[in-house]
CSV table of C-alpha atoms in Angstrom, one decimal:
chain,number,residue,atom,x,y,z
A,194,MET,CA,66.9,33.4,-118.0
A,195,ARG,CA,64.0,32.8,-120.4
A,196,VAL,CA,64.7,30.3,-123.2
A,197,LEU,CA,63.1,29.6,-126.5
A,198,LEU,CA,63.9,26.1,-127.5
A,199,VAL,CA,63.2,25.5,-131.1
A,200,GLY,CA,62.9,21.8,-132.0
A,201,ALA,CA,61.1,19.2,-130.0
A,202,GLY,CA,62.5,16.1,-131.6
A,203,GLY,CA,64.8,13.6,-129.8
A,204,VAL,CA,67.4,16.1,-128.7
A,205,GLY,CA,64.9,18.8,-127.9
A,206,THR,CA,62.8,16.5,-125.8
A,207,ALA,CA,65.9,15.3,-123.9
A,208,ILE,CA,66.9,18.9,-123.3
A,209,THR,CA,63.5,19.5,-121.5
A,210,ARG,CA,63.9,16.5,-119.3
A,211,ILE,CA,67.5,17.5,-118.3
A,212,ALA,CA,66.6,21.1,-117.8
A,213,ALA,CA,63.5,20.3,-115.7
A,214,ARG,CA,65.9,19.1,-112.9
A,215,ARG,CA,67.7,22.4,-112.8
A,216,THR,CA,66.7,25.8,-111.4
A,217,PHE,CA,68.9,28.3,-113.3
A,218,PHE,CA,66.1,29.4,-115.8
A,219,GLU,CA,62.8,31.1,-115.2
A,220,HIS,CA,60.9,29.7,-118.2
A,221,MET,CA,61.4,27.6,-121.3
A,222,VAL,CA,59.2,27.8,-124.3
A,223,VAL,CA,59.3,24.6,-126.4
A,224,ALA,CA,58.5,25.3,-130.0
A,225,ASP,CA,58.2,23.0,-133.0
A,226,TYR,CA,56.6,23.0,-136.5
A,227,ASP,CA,54.4,20.2,-135.1
A,228,TYR,CA,52.6,21.7,-132.1
A,229,ALA,CA,51.6,18.2,-130.9
A,230,ARG,CA,55.2,17.2,-130.6
A,231,ALA,CA,56.1,20.3,-128.6
A,232,LYS,CA,53.1,19.8,-126.3
A,233,ALA,CA,54.1,16.1,-125.8
A,234,ALA,CA,57.6,17.2,-124.7
A,235,VAL,CA,56.2,19.6,-122.2
A,236,ASP,CA,53.4,17.2,-120.9
A,237,HIS,CA,56.0,14.6,-120.1
A,238,ILE,CA,57.7,16.9,-117.6
A,239,ASP,CA,56.7,17.1,-113.9
A,240,ASP,CA,56.3,20.9,-114.1
A,241,ASP,CA,54.7,22.0,-110.8
A,242,TYR,CA,55.9,25.6,-111.2
A,243,GLY,CA,54.8,26.2,-114.8
A,244,ARG,CA,58.3,26.7,-116.1
A,245,PHE,CA,57.6,25.1,-119.5
A,246,SER,CA,55.1,25.9,-122.2
A,247,ALA,CA,54.6,24.7,-125.8
A,248,ALA,CA,54.2,26.7,-129.0
A,249,GLN,CA,54.0,26.2,-132.7
A,250,VAL,CA,56.6,27.8,-135.0
A,251,ASP,CA,58.1,27.2,-138.4
A,252,ALA,CA,61.9,27.4,-137.9
A,253,SER,CA,62.4,28.5,-141.5
A,254,ASP,CA,60.2,31.6,-140.9
A,255,GLN,CA,62.5,34.2,-139.4
A,256,GLN,CA,59.7,36.7,-138.7
A,257,ALA,CA,57.5,34.1,-137.0
A,258,VAL,CA,60.5,33.1,-134.7
A,259,MET,CA,61.1,36.8,-133.9
A,260,LYS,CA,57.4,37.3,-133.0
A,261,LEU,CA,57.6,34.3,-130.7
A,262,LEU,CA,60.8,35.5,-129.0
A,263,GLU,CA,59.1,38.9,-128.4
A,264,SER,CA,55.8,37.6,-127.1
A,265,SER,CA,57.5,35.1,-124.8
A,266,CYS,CA,60.0,37.7,-123.5
A,267,CYS,CA,62.9,35.2,-124.1
A,268,ASP,CA,66.5,36.3,-123.9
A,269,VAL,CA,68.1,33.3,-125.5
A,270,LEU,CA,67.3,31.0,-128.4
A,271,LEU,CA,68.4,27.4,-128.2
A,272,ASN,CA,68.4,25.8,-131.6
A,273,ALA,CA,67.6,22.0,-131.6
A,274,THR,CA,66.7,21.7,-135.2
A,275,ASP,CA,68.7,20.2,-138.1
A,276,PRO,CA,71.3,22.3,-139.9
A,277,ARG,CA,68.9,23.5,-142.6
A,278,PHE,CA,67.3,25.9,-140.1
A,279,VAL,CA,70.5,27.3,-138.5
A,280,MET,CA,70.6,30.6,-140.5
A,281,PRO,CA,67.0,31.7,-140.2
A,282,LEU,CA,67.1,31.0,-136.4
A,283,PHE,CA,70.6,32.7,-136.2
A,284,HIS,CA,69.2,35.8,-138.0
A,285,ALA,CA,66.1,35.8,-135.8
A,286,ALA,CA,68.1,35.8,-132.6
A,287,LEU,CA,70.4,38.6,-133.9
A,288,GLN,CA,67.6,40.8,-135.1
A,289,SER,CA,65.7,40.2,-131.9
A,290,GLY,CA,68.7,41.2,-129.7
A,291,VAL,CA,68.8,37.8,-127.8
A,292,HIS,CA,71.6,35.3,-127.3
A,293,TYR,CA,71.8,32.2,-129.4
A,294,VAL,CA,73.1,28.6,-128.8
A,295,ASP,CA,73.2,25.8,-131.3
A,296,MET,CA,74.6,22.3,-131.6
A,297,ALA,CA,75.3,22.2,-135.3
A,298,MET,CA,76.5,25.0,-137.6
A,299,SER,CA,75.5,26.5,-140.9
A,300,LEU,CA,75.8,24.2,-143.9
A,301,SER,CA,78.8,23.7,-146.1
A,302,TYR,CA,79.0,23.6,-149.9
A,303,PRO,CA,81.7,21.7,-151.7
A,304,HIS,CA,84.3,23.4,-153.9
A,305,ALA,CA,82.8,23.5,-157.4
A,306,GLU,CA,85.9,22.2,-159.2
A,307,ARG,CA,88.0,20.4,-156.7
A,308,PRO,CA,85.7,19.2,-153.9
A,309,TYR,CA,88.1,16.6,-152.5
A,310,GLU,CA,91.1,19.0,-152.3
A,311,LYS,CA,89.8,22.5,-151.5
A,312,CYS,CA,87.2,23.8,-149.2
A,313,GLY,CA,84.2,25.6,-150.8
A,314,VAL,CA,82.0,27.1,-148.1
A,315,LYS,CA,82.9,25.6,-144.8
A,316,LEU,CA,80.6,24.7,-141.9
A,317,GLY,CA,79.9,27.8,-139.9
A,318,ASP,CA,81.3,30.3,-142.5
A,319,ALA,CA,77.9,32.0,-142.8
A,320,GLN,CA,77.8,32.4,-139.1
A,321,PHE,CA,81.3,33.7,-138.6
A,322,GLU,CA,80.7,36.3,-141.4
A,323,LEU,CA,78.3,37.9,-138.9
A,324,ALA,CA,80.6,37.9,-136.0
A,325,ASP,CA,81.1,41.7,-136.1
A,326,ALA,CA,77.3,42.2,-136.1
A,327,TRP,CA,76.9,40.1,-133.0
A,328,SER,CA,79.7,41.9,-131.2
A,329,SER,CA,78.2,45.3,-132.1
A,330,ALA,CA,74.9,44.1,-130.7
A,331,GLY,CA,76.6,43.0,-127.5
A,332,ARG,CA,75.1,39.5,-127.8
A,333,LEU,CA,76.7,36.1,-127.8
A,334,ALA,CA,76.2,33.4,-130.4
A,335,LEU,CA,77.6,30.2,-128.9
A,336,VAL,CA,77.9,27.8,-131.8
A,337,GLY,CA,78.5,24.1,-131.9
A,338,MET,CA,77.6,23.5,-128.3
A,339,GLY,CA,76.4,19.9,-128.4
A,340,VAL,CA,78.6,16.8,-127.7
A,341,GLU,CA,80.4,16.8,-131.1
A,342,PRO,CA,80.9,19.6,-131.6
A,343,GLY,CA,80.7,20.9,-128.1
A,344,LEU,CA,82.1,18.8,-125.4
A,345,SER,CA,84.8,17.5,-127.7
A,346,ASP,CA,85.9,21.1,-128.3
A,347,ILE,CA,86.0,21.7,-124.5
A,348,PHE,CA,88.2,18.7,-124.1
A,349,ALA,CA,90.6,20.2,-126.7
A,350,ARG,CA,90.8,23.4,-124.8
A,351,TYR,CA,91.3,21.6,-121.5
A,352,ALA,CA,94.1,19.5,-123.0
A,353,ALA,CA,95.8,22.7,-124.3
A,354,ASP,CA,95.5,24.5,-121.0
A,355,GLU,CA,96.4,21.6,-118.6
A,356,LEU,CA,98.0,18.7,-120.3
A,357,PHE,CA,100.3,19.9,-123.1
A,358,ASP,CA,102.9,22.5,-123.8
A,359,GLU,CA,102.7,21.9,-127.6
A,360,ILE,CA,100.0,20.0,-129.5
A,361,ASP,CA,100.8,18.1,-132.7
A,362,GLU,CA,97.3,16.8,-133.3
A,363,VAL,CA,93.8,17.1,-132.0
A,364,GLY,CA,91.7,14.2,-133.3
A,365,VAL,CA,88.0,13.9,-132.3
A,366,ARG,CA,87.1,10.2,-132.2
A,367,ASP,CA,83.5,8.9,-131.9
A,368,GLY,CA,82.5,5.3,-131.5
A,369,ALA,CA,79.8,3.1,-130.1
A,370,ASN,CA,78.7,-0.5,-129.7
A,371,LEU,CA,75.0,0.2,-129.8
A,372,THR,CA,72.6,-2.3,-131.3
A,373,VAL,CA,68.9,-2.0,-132.0
A,374,ASP,CA,66.6,-5.0,-131.7
A,375,GLY,CA,64.4,-5.7,-134.7
A,376,TYR,CA,66.1,-3.6,-137.3
A,377,ASP,CA,68.7,-4.4,-139.9
A,378,PHE,CA,69.5,-0.6,-140.3
A,379,ALA,CA,68.4,1.9,-137.7
A,380,PRO,CA,70.7,5.0,-137.2
A,381,SER,CA,70.8,6.2,-133.6
A,382,PHE,CA,70.8,9.9,-134.7
A,383,SER,CA,69.1,11.9,-137.4
A,384,ILE,CA,69.7,10.3,-140.8
A,385,TRP,CA,69.3,13.7,-142.5
A,386,THR,CA,72.2,15.1,-140.5
A,387,THR,CA,74.2,11.8,-140.8
A,388,ILE,CA,74.0,11.9,-144.6
A,389,GLU,CA,75.0,15.5,-144.6
A,390,GLU,CA,78.1,15.1,-142.6
A,391,CYS,CA,79.2,11.7,-143.9
A,392,LEU,CA,78.9,12.2,-147.6
A,393,ASN,CA,80.2,15.7,-147.8
A,394,PRO,CA,84.0,16.1,-148.3
A,395,PRO,CA,85.7,15.8,-144.9
A,396,VAL,CA,87.7,18.8,-143.8
A,397,VAL,CA,91.2,18.5,-142.2
A,398,PHE,CA,93.2,21.3,-140.7
A,399,GLU,CA,97.0,21.6,-140.8
A,400,SER,CA,98.8,24.7,-139.5
A,401,GLU,CA,101.1,25.0,-142.5
A,402,ARG,CA,98.3,24.3,-145.0
A,403,GLY,CA,95.1,25.6,-143.5
A,404,TRP,CA,91.8,23.9,-144.1
A,405,PHE,CA,91.5,21.4,-147.0
A,406,THR,CA,89.3,18.4,-147.9
A,407,THR,CA,89.7,14.7,-148.7
A,408,GLU,CA,87.6,11.9,-150.1
A,409,PRO,CA,84.7,10.7,-147.8
A,410,PHE,CA,85.6,7.9,-145.5
A,411,SER,CA,89.4,8.5,-146.0
A,412,GLU,CA,92.3,7.6,-143.7
A,413,PRO,CA,90.7,4.6,-141.9
A,414,GLU,CA,92.2,3.7,-138.6
A,415,VAL,CA,91.3,1.3,-135.8
A,416,PHE,CA,90.7,3.2,-132.5
A,417,GLU,CA,90.3,1.5,-129.1
A,418,PHE,CA,87.3,3.0,-127.3
A,419,PRO,CA,87.0,2.8,-123.5
A,420,GLU,CA,84.6,1.1,-121.0
A,421,GLY,CA,84.2,-2.1,-123.0
A,422,ILE,CA,83.3,-0.6,-126.4
A,423,GLY,CA,86.5,-1.8,-127.8
A,424,PRO,CA,88.3,-1.4,-131.2
A,425,ILE,CA,86.3,0.3,-134.1
A,426,GLU,CA,87.5,1.4,-137.5
A,427,CYS,CA,87.1,5.2,-137.8
A,428,VAL,CA,87.2,7.3,-140.9
A,429,ASN,CA,87.3,11.0,-141.8
A,430,VAL,CA,84.0,12.7,-141.7
A,431,GLU,CA,83.1,16.4,-142.1
A,432,HIS,CA,82.5,18.0,-138.7
A,433,GLU,CA,82.4,21.3,-137.0
A,434,GLU,CA,85.3,20.7,-134.6
A,435,VAL,CA,87.8,20.9,-137.4
A,436,VAL,CA,86.7,24.4,-138.3
A,437,LEU,CA,86.2,25.5,-134.7
A,438,ILE,CA,89.2,24.2,-132.7
A,439,PRO,CA,92.0,25.9,-134.7
A,440,ARG,CA,90.4,29.3,-134.1
A,441,TRP,CA,91.1,29.0,-130.3
A,442,VAL,CA,93.5,26.1,-129.8
A,443,ASP,CA,97.1,26.1,-131.2
A,444,ALA,CA,97.5,22.7,-132.8
A,445,LYS,CA,99.5,21.5,-135.9
A,446,ARG,CA,96.7,19.2,-137.1
A,447,VAL,CA,93.0,18.8,-136.4
A,448,THR,CA,90.8,15.9,-137.6
A,449,PHE,CA,87.4,14.3,-136.9
A,450,LYS,CA,86.9,10.5,-137.4
A,451,TYR,CA,83.7,8.6,-136.9
A,452,GLY,CA,83.4,4.9,-136.1
A,453,LEU,CA,80.7,4.0,-138.7
A,454,GLY,CA,81.3,0.4,-139.6
A,455,GLU,CA,81.5,-1.2,-143.0
A,456,GLU,CA,77.8,-1.9,-143.4
A,457,PHE,CA,76.8,1.7,-142.5
A,458,ILE,CA,79.4,3.1,-144.9
A,459,GLU,CA,78.1,0.9,-147.7
A,460,THR,CA,74.5,2.0,-147.1
A,461,LEU,CA,75.5,5.6,-147.3
A,462,LYS,CA,77.4,5.0,-150.5
A,463,THR,CA,74.4,3.3,-152.0
A,464,LEU,CA,72.1,6.2,-151.1
A,465,ARG,CA,74.5,8.5,-152.9
A,466,ARG,CA,74.7,6.2,-156.0
A,467,LEU,CA,70.9,6.2,-156.2
A,468,GLY,CA,70.6,10.0,-155.6
A,469,LEU,CA,68.7,9.5,-152.4
A,470,ASP,CA,71.1,11.8,-150.5
A,471,ARG,CA,69.8,14.8,-152.5
A,472,THR,CA,67.9,17.6,-150.7
A,473,GLU,CA,66.6,19.3,-153.9
A,474,PRO,CA,62.9,18.2,-154.4
A,475,VAL,CA,62.1,15.9,-157.3
A,476,ALA,CA,58.7,15.4,-159.0
A,477,VAL,CA,57.0,12.2,-157.8
A,478,PRO,CA,53.8,10.9,-159.5
A,479,SER,CA,50.7,10.9,-157.3
A,480,GLU,CA,47.0,11.0,-157.7
A,481,GLY,CA,45.9,14.2,-159.5
A,482,ARG,CA,49.4,15.7,-160.2
A,483,PRO,CA,53.0,15.2,-159.3
A,484,VAL,CA,54.3,16.3,-156.0
A,485,GLN,CA,57.7,17.7,-155.1
A,486,VAL,CA,59.6,15.6,-152.6
A,487,SER,CA,63.2,15.7,-151.3
A,488,PRO,CA,64.8,12.3,-151.7
A,489,ARG,CA,66.6,12.7,-148.4
A,490,ASP,CA,63.4,13.5,-146.6
A,491,VAL,CA,61.9,10.3,-148.0
A,492,VAL,CA,64.8,8.3,-146.6
A,493,ALA,CA,64.3,9.9,-143.2
A,494,ALA,CA,60.6,9.1,-143.3
A,495,CYS,CA,61.2,5.5,-144.2
A,496,LEU,CA,63.5,4.9,-141.2
A,497,PRO,CA,62.5,4.6,-137.6
A,498,ASN,CA,62.6,7.7,-135.4
A,499,PRO,CA,66.0,7.5,-133.6
A,500,ALA,CA,64.5,9.0,-130.4
A,501,ALA,CA,61.9,6.2,-130.2
A,502,LEU,CA,64.5,3.4,-130.3
A,503,GLY,CA,65.7,3.6,-126.7
A,504,ASP,CA,63.7,0.6,-125.5
A,505,ARG,CA,65.2,-1.6,-128.3
A,506,MET,CA,68.8,-0.2,-128.0
A,507,HIS,CA,71.6,-1.8,-126.1
A,508,GLY,CA,75.2,-0.7,-125.5
A,509,LYS,CA,77.2,2.5,-125.0
A,510,THR,CA,78.2,5.5,-127.0
A,511,CYS,CA,81.5,7.4,-126.6
A,512,ALA,CA,82.4,10.9,-127.7
A,513,GLY,CA,86.0,12.0,-127.1
A,514,THR,CA,89.1,13.9,-128.1
A,515,TRP,CA,92.5,12.3,-128.7
A,516,VAL,CA,95.4,14.6,-128.3
A,517,ARG,CA,99.1,14.0,-128.9
A,518,GLY,CA,102.0,16.5,-128.3
A,519,VAL,CA,104.7,17.4,-125.8
A,520,LYS,CA,104.5,18.1,-122.1
A,521,ASP,CA,107.6,19.0,-120.1
A,522,GLY,CA,109.8,18.0,-123.0
A,523,ARG,CA,108.3,14.5,-123.3
A,524,GLN,CA,105.9,13.1,-125.9
A,525,ARG,CA,102.4,12.5,-124.5
A,526,GLU,CA,99.2,11.1,-125.9
A,527,VAL,CA,95.8,11.2,-124.2
A,528,TYR,CA,92.1,10.5,-124.9
A,529,LEU,CA,89.5,12.6,-123.0
A,530,TYR,CA,86.1,11.0,-123.3
A,531,HIS,CA,82.5,10.8,-122.3
A,532,VAL,CA,80.6,7.5,-122.3
A,533,VAL,CA,76.8,7.1,-121.9
A,534,ASP,CA,75.2,3.7,-121.3
A,535,ASN,CA,71.8,3.5,-123.0
A,536,GLN,CA,70.4,1.5,-120.1
A,537,TRP,CA,71.3,4.3,-117.7
A,538,SER,CA,69.9,7.1,-119.9
A,539,MET,CA,66.7,5.2,-120.5
A,540,SER,CA,66.2,4.5,-116.8
A,541,GLU,CA,67.1,8.0,-115.6
A,542,TYR,CA,65.6,10.2,-118.3
A,543,HIS,CA,63.7,7.9,-120.7
A,544,CYS,CA,66.0,9.1,-123.5
A,545,GLN,CA,68.3,7.0,-125.7
A,546,ALA,CA,72.0,7.5,-125.1
A,547,VAL,CA,73.0,9.4,-128.2
A,548,VAL,CA,70.3,12.1,-128.0
A,549,TRP,CA,70.8,12.4,-124.2
A,550,GLN,CA,74.6,12.8,-124.6
A,551,THR,CA,74.0,15.5,-127.2
A,552,ALA,CA,71.3,17.3,-125.1
A,553,VAL,CA,73.1,17.6,-121.8
A,554,ASN,CA,75.9,19.8,-123.0
A,555,PRO,CA,73.8,22.9,-124.2
A,556,VAL,CA,71.9,22.7,-120.9
A,557,VAL,CA,75.2,22.8,-118.9
A,558,ALA,CA,76.3,25.8,-121.1
A,559,LEU,CA,73.1,27.7,-120.5
A,560,GLU,CA,73.5,27.3,-116.8
A,561,LEU,CA,77.0,28.7,-117.0
A,562,LEU,CA,75.8,31.6,-119.1
A,563,ALA,CA,72.9,32.2,-116.7
A,564,SER,CA,75.2,32.4,-113.7
A,565,GLY,CA,77.7,34.7,-115.4
A,566,THR,CA,80.4,32.0,-115.2
A,567,TRP,CA,80.7,32.1,-119.0
A,568,THR,CA,80.5,35.5,-120.6
A,569,GLY,CA,81.2,36.8,-124.1
A,570,ILE,CA,80.0,38.6,-127.2
A,571,GLY,CA,80.2,37.8,-130.8
A,572,VAL,CA,80.3,34.4,-132.5
A,573,MET,CA,82.2,32.0,-130.3
A,574,GLY,CA,82.8,28.2,-130.1
A,575,PRO,CA,82.9,26.2,-126.9
A,576,GLU,CA,86.7,26.2,-126.9
A,577,ALA,CA,86.7,29.9,-126.4
A,578,PHE,CA,85.6,29.5,-122.8
A,579,ASP,CA,87.2,28.2,-119.6
A,580,PRO,CA,86.7,24.4,-119.7
A,581,HIS,CA,87.0,23.8,-116.0
A,582,PRO,CA,83.6,25.0,-114.8
A,583,PHE,CA,81.9,23.2,-117.6
A,584,LEU,CA,83.5,19.8,-116.9
A,585,ALA,CA,82.8,20.2,-113.1
A,586,LEU,CA,79.2,21.0,-113.8
A,587,LEU,CA,78.8,18.2,-116.3
A,588,THR,CA,80.0,15.8,-113.6
A,589,ALA,CA,77.5,17.4,-111.2
A,590,TYR,CA,74.7,16.6,-113.7
A,591,GLY,CA,75.6,12.9,-113.2
A,592,ALA,CA,77.6,12.6,-116.4
A,593,PRO,CA,81.3,12.2,-115.5
A,594,TRP,CA,84.0,12.4,-118.1
A,595,GLY,CA,87.2,10.4,-118.3
A,596,LEU,CA,90.9,10.8,-119.2
A,597,ARG,CA,93.1,8.0,-120.5
A,598,ASP,CA,96.8,8.1,-121.2
A,599,GLN,CA,97.5,6.3,-124.4
């Protein structure tokens, strides 16, 4: 397997460090708009066999990505960029006849008239519209293969296969007790993506109603997270699992709730009130003439790089899937989860916990695809595959998962 990894930010860099310890691939080209960043990711690896190389590419330039795929003889494109670049990379892979893997799906657009009741364009709709084209090409687009979405979806499939006869609700629940020394506000993940998913109308699925939306931060609940993290208030947030899981798992309801905390929610609301969540460029005065700048990009530039916060970060992050339903005629409720301690991820991989937890899952998936353990064509989510080999291999990577009866 020859891999083109597009994006050498925090998650992309973590992918290289995890993959460097595995032997399933022949070569990985690490490409980024900033060549220096791609080269830094490669230079950090102990690469005695020359399995990694760096390249420059603009992820928004489909033709440039296709040329790099061809010149590098890659047979799979792994997308580690933010969701703005999903579709050009998705098209580049399809047109080049290679497989594709991402961790976030194509962008959503709210309903024009009733954004907090009806779905407009859902996450991933643009990708699923091309499912027949991918099937005709005999190639696989594995979408949403990070931690959430990704591992959380695999947990849902495992629960359906092994733990329940009927499922009333699948609820992805994410929480952490991470703190960052020296900062009053320092998100542990891309603020660009965080704004996108937290301020868009959250999507909920119900079998009798289909997909619908609610107000941001709706339906607050306190969820008890394992391994010392403790109780955290979680709220509805737009996320890919809600549009993926119902396609392959029979559940009466699917939700995603994020443990954000009151301060984080108020900060996001303030950004919206000020218009700083907008992606459309605005004219900003400068020497000579005004320049066009995206307010959201300005916010991201003003905040510390999440990937560089590991040395200042303390605590654990938990991604998991809560499921309730019936097994053998009795009500059952479980939480399948994956916890990463920042101290461990920093000591083992020099990566902070959140980016490492995201990065490990697409590497595991690539190994299963390379071995032929997972096979498929078309546009497919993680829950479309057998969860058992994935969970076994994840444990072999040194990242065991847990199961708690509620």
